[in-house]
Amino acid sequence: MSESLQTACPSSSSRRRWLGGAAGLCLLGGWQSPVWAEPRVLPGYAAWKDAAALEEHSHLALETRRSAMGSSVITPASQLFVRSHLPPPESRILSDRDAWLLQTAGLKQARDIRLGELRDLGLETVATVLQSAGNGRAFFPGKVNGVPWGVGAAGCVVWSGVPLRRVVSALGGLLPEARYITATGAEVLPEGIDPLNLVAERSVPLSALDDALLAWEMNGEPLPLAHGGPLRLIVPGYYAENQIKYIRRLAFTEQESAARMMARDYRLTPAGAEPGPDDAPLWEMDLKSWINSPAPGGRPLKPGLVRVLGVAFGGTRGVRQVEVSVDGGQRWGVAQFSGPDLGRFAWRQFVFETELRTGSHVLVCRVTDVEGREQPRLRTDNAGGFANNSWLDHAIKVQVG
């Protein structure tokens, strides 16, 4: 996709937001607020967010600053990252949420169904990590195409909506040939370009059906436009690219989508190779952890007690243990979980207290899931800079004294 399409300009009416609250971030991890020559604003669809907590890579890519992640399990909507591949639909689609029409296919009684009807089919709430497959791309050596995410293309979110299995049941069940769940977004496509090259459409295996839901609420509030409102597909434990915003069509298909976003993009392609449908799709997330505080680049720490804070998750599996090292991975100590366990799809906050002497220290962490899998030391190199869960890449260096 061309960079120009990824960075469509917001309307002039959106440029009215001042950078505020930056000083408060210093308390979260030592990040020093920059001095802006002009008022800093966010794109119109995200103008309600906390500009001080976000780094703007483009109008469609906003990253949560590492120092702004805080120490609570749930990521506030105002600080949650945004990644879109096309400009969002007009905000008027939220004026009558219950009228939103979802087209269905691959079901015995497939038909168009309105969001208002979906509300009557059931309700579940789930906390999940929402993470772009490119999170951690900035740590790949050399130049890798794509948004140079650090750790901030991720958050932990509470979603509410109807379980997908309830929708399937209400519409007569699956046709025998169904093997994939294929979702299509409602973004407006530019004219004169093959729709398959741009449409937001992904397929996930049918095995995701039991956990997936169609969400209309996020963190206890109606789903905002920036995050896919009025209706979004949520596939717990899967990368965010599979969780289609503004879902307009839900199909249960025999084959994966032929859209570029599925057939070529977001696949684990070997470095130097051309992506294609034979490469492994980026579906389930790998286990991962990183440190948020003390933040890299902050003021020198005082010698003595240092409290290390971070997050850890297991993708589709729960977390058993987090270890922290202050000498680059030579010796490890077990961290303590500092918040509630919101289920196997959510992340766990951890804290590790240690004494640090004057000098430089390399802080790293690694997570082990409930099945005994351990976060790897090294990344899997690939052409797209995807799925980086290397604990070594996520190390931070701090100065004491």
PDB file of N, CA, C and O in Angstrom, residues 345-371:
ATOM      1  N   PHE A 345      -6.152 -14.220  28.026  1.00  0.00           N
ATOM      2  CA  PHE A 345      -5.894 -13.350  26.878  1.00  0.00           C
ATOM      3  C   PHE A 345      -5.385 -11.970  27.283  1.00  0.00           C
ATOM      4  O   PHE A 345      -4.960 -11.192  26.431  1.00  0.00           O
ATOM      5  N   ALA A 346      -5.454 -11.643  28.569  1.00  0.00           N
ATOM      6  CA  ALA A 346      -5.019 -10.334  29.060  1.00  0.00           C
ATOM      7  C   ALA A 346      -3.543 -10.386  29.429  1.00  0.00           C
ATOM      8  O   ALA A 346      -2.958 -11.455  29.583  1.00  0.00           O
ATOM      9  N   TRP A 347      -2.939  -9.200  29.587  1.00  0.00           N
ATOM     10  CA  TRP A 347      -1.575  -9.223  30.080  1.00  0.00           C
ATOM     11  C   TRP A 347      -1.552  -9.106  31.587  1.00  0.00           C
ATOM     12  O   TRP A 347      -2.543  -8.742  32.229  1.00  0.00           O
ATOM     13  N   ARG A 348      -0.420  -9.484  32.163  1.00  0.00           N
ATOM     14  CA  ARG A 348      -0.202  -9.352  33.602  1.00  0.00           C
ATOM     15  C   ARG A 348       0.824  -8.259  33.839  1.00  0.00           C
ATOM     16  O   ARG A 348       1.874  -8.224  33.204  1.00  0.00           O
ATOM     17  N   GLN A 349       0.543  -7.364  34.778  1.00  0.00           N
ATOM     18  CA  GLN A 349       1.521  -6.375  35.213  1.00  0.00           C
ATOM     19  C   GLN A 349       2.435  -7.042  36.233  1.00  0.00           C
ATOM     20  O   GLN A 349       1.990  -7.841  37.063  1.00  0.00           O
ATOM     21  N   PHE A 350       3.724  -6.722  36.168  1.00  0.00           N
ATOM     22  CA  PHE A 350       4.651  -7.306  37.136  1.00  0.00           C
ATOM     23  C   PHE A 350       5.537  -6.218  37.736  1.00  0.00           C
ATOM     24  O   PHE A 350       5.719  -5.129  37.167  1.00  0.00           O
ATOM     25  N   VAL A 351       6.091  -6.518  38.919  1.00  0.00           N
ATOM     26  CA  VAL A 351       7.000  -5.614  39.605  1.00  0.00           C
ATOM     27  C   VAL A 351       8.179  -6.423  40.130  1.00  0.00           C
ATOM     28  O   VAL A 351       8.018  -7.574  40.582  1.00  0.00           O
ATOM     29  N   PHE A 352       9.354  -5.826  40.043  1.00  0.00           N
ATOM     30  CA  PHE A 352      10.581  -6.479  40.525  1.00  0.00           C
ATOM     31  C   PHE A 352      11.408  -5.419  41.221  1.00  0.00           C
ATOM     32  O   PHE A 352      11.763  -4.403  40.619  1.00  0.00           O
ATOM     33  N   GLU A 353      11.686  -5.618  42.503  1.00  0.00           N
ATOM     34  CA  GLU A 353      12.468  -4.659  43.262  1.00  0.00           C
ATOM     35  C   GLU A 353      13.890  -5.171  43.442  1.00  0.00           C
ATOM     36  O   GLU A 353      14.105  -6.348  43.766  1.00  0.00           O
ATOM     37  N   THR A 354      14.863  -4.263  43.240  1.00  0.00           N
ATOM     38  CA  THR A 354      16.262  -4.657  43.312  1.00  0.00           C
ATOM     39  C   THR A 354      17.112  -3.470  43.721  1.00  0.00           C
ATOM     40  O   THR A 354      16.685  -2.309  43.600  1.00  0.00           O
ATOM     41  N   GLU A 355      18.311  -3.738  44.209  1.00  0.00           N
ATOM     42  CA  GLU A 355      19.268  -2.689  44.546  1.00  0.00           C
ATOM     43  C   GLU A 355      20.235  -2.522  43.379  1.00  0.00           C
ATOM     44  O   GLU A 355      20.802  -3.496  42.891  1.00  0.00           O
ATOM     45  N   LEU A 356      20.392  -1.279  42.928  1.00  0.00           N
ATOM     46  CA  LEU A 356      21.321  -0.994  41.843  1.00  0.00           C
ATOM     47  C   LEU A 356      22.398  -0.030  42.325  1.00  0.00           C
ATOM     48  O   LEU A 356      22.101   0.978  42.953  1.00  0.00           O
ATOM     49  N   ARG A 357      23.643  -0.367  41.987  1.00  0.00           N
ATOM     50  CA  ARG A 357      24.764   0.489  42.342  1.00  0.00           C
ATOM     51  C   ARG A 357      25.050   1.478  41.216  1.00  0.00           C
ATOM     52  O   ARG A 357      24.535   1.352  40.101  1.00  0.00           O
ATOM     53  N   THR A 358      25.910   2.443  41.500  1.00  0.00           N
ATOM     54  CA  THR A 358      26.304   3.433  40.505  1.00  0.00           C
ATOM     55  C   THR A 358      26.909   2.743  39.281  1.00  0.00           C
ATOM     56  O   THR A 358      27.704   1.805  39.403  1.00  0.00           O
ATOM     57  N   GLY A 359      26.502   3.194  38.097  1.00  0.00           N
ATOM     58  CA  GLY A 359      27.006   2.618  36.852  1.00  0.00           C
ATOM     59  C   GLY A 359      25.889   2.371  35.863  1.00  0.00           C
ATOM     60  O   GLY A 359      24.741   2.806  36.068  1.00  0.00           O
ATOM     61  N   SER A 360      26.211   1.674  34.786  1.00  0.00           N
ATOM     62  CA  SER A 360      25.235   1.320  33.757  1.00  0.00           C
ATOM     63  C   SER A 360      24.716  -0.089  33.989  1.00  0.00           C
ATOM     64  O   SER A 360      25.483  -0.984  34.373  1.00  0.00           O
ATOM     65  N   HIS A 361      23.411  -0.259  33.742  1.00  0.00           N
ATOM     66  CA  HIS A 361      22.779  -1.565  33.927  1.00  0.00           C
ATOM     67  C   HIS A 361      21.856  -1.852  32.743  1.00  0.00           C
ATOM     68  O   HIS A 361      21.152  -0.958  32.272  1.00  0.00           O
ATOM     69  N   VAL A 362      21.853  -3.098  32.296  1.00  0.00           N
ATOM     70  CA  VAL A 362      20.980  -3.525  31.204  1.00  0.00           C
ATOM     71  C   VAL A 362      19.859  -4.359  31.801  1.00  0.00           C
ATOM     72  O   VAL A 362      20.098  -5.444  32.344  1.00  0.00           O
ATOM     73  N   LEU A 363      18.636  -3.841  31.698  1.00  0.00           N
ATOM     74  CA  LEU A 363      17.464  -4.493  32.287  1.00  0.00           C
ATOM     75  C   LEU A 363      16.705  -5.262  31.208  1.00  0.00           C
ATOM     76  O   LEU A 363      16.407  -4.709  30.146  1.00  0.00           O
ATOM     77  N   VAL A 364      16.416  -6.512  31.496  1.00  0.00           N
ATOM     78  CA  VAL A 364      15.628  -7.339  30.576  1.00  0.00           C
ATOM     79  C   VAL A 364      14.641  -8.171  31.376  1.00  0.00           C
ATOM     80  O   VAL A 364      14.796  -8.363  32.593  1.00  0.00           O
ATOM     81  N   CYS A 365      13.622  -8.684  30.687  1.00  0.00           N
ATOM     82  CA  CYS A 365      12.649  -9.568  31.330  1.00  0.00           C
ATOM     83  C   CYS A 365      12.250 -10.654  30.346  1.00  0.00           C
ATOM     84  O   CYS A 365      12.411 -10.505  29.122  1.00  0.00           O
ATOM     85  N   ARG A 366      11.749 -11.758  30.881  1.00  0.00           N
ATOM     86  CA  ARG A 366      11.249 -12.839  30.038  1.00  0.00           C
ATOM     87  C   ARG A 366      10.084 -13.512  30.741  1.00  0.00           C
ATOM     88  O   ARG A 366      10.037 -13.594  31.969  1.00  0.00           O
ATOM     89  N   VAL A 367       9.145 -13.992  29.945  1.00  0.00           N
ATOM     90  CA  VAL A 367       7.937 -14.604  30.477  1.00  0.00           C
ATOM     91  C   VAL A 367       7.902 -16.082  30.128  1.00  0.00           C
ATOM     92  O   VAL A 367       8.414 -16.503  29.070  1.00  0.00           O
ATOM     93  N   THR A 368       7.302 -16.872  31.006  1.00  0.00           N
ATOM     94  CA  THR A 368       7.035 -18.286  30.760  1.00  0.00           C
ATOM     95  C   THR A 368       5.534 -18.494  30.866  1.00  0.00           C
ATOM     96  O   THR A 368       4.904 -18.023  31.824  1.00  0.00           O
ATOM     97  N   ASP A 369       4.948 -19.191  29.880  1.00  0.00           N
ATOM     98  CA  ASP A 369       3.495 -19.386  29.919  1.00  0.00           C
ATOM     99  C   ASP A 369       3.137 -20.641  30.692  1.00  0.00           C
ATOM    100  O   ASP A 369       4.003 -21.375  31.184  1.00  0.00           O
ATOM    101  N   VAL A 370       1.843 -20.897  30.823  1.00  0.00           N
ATOM    102  CA  VAL A 370       1.373 -22.007  31.660  1.00  0.00           C
ATOM    103  C   VAL A 370       1.738 -23.371  31.090  1.00  0.00           C
ATOM    104  O   VAL A 370       1.674 -24.375  31.805  1.00  0.00           O
ATOM    105  N   GLU A 371       2.134 -23.411  29.824  1.00  0.00           N
ATOM    106  CA  GLU A 371       2.559 -24.673  29.227  1.00  0.00           C
ATOM    107  C   GLU A 371       4.073 -24.845  29.239  1.00  0.00           C
ATOM    108  O   GLU A 371       4.598 -25.804  28.678  1.00  0.00           O
TER     109      GLU A 371
END
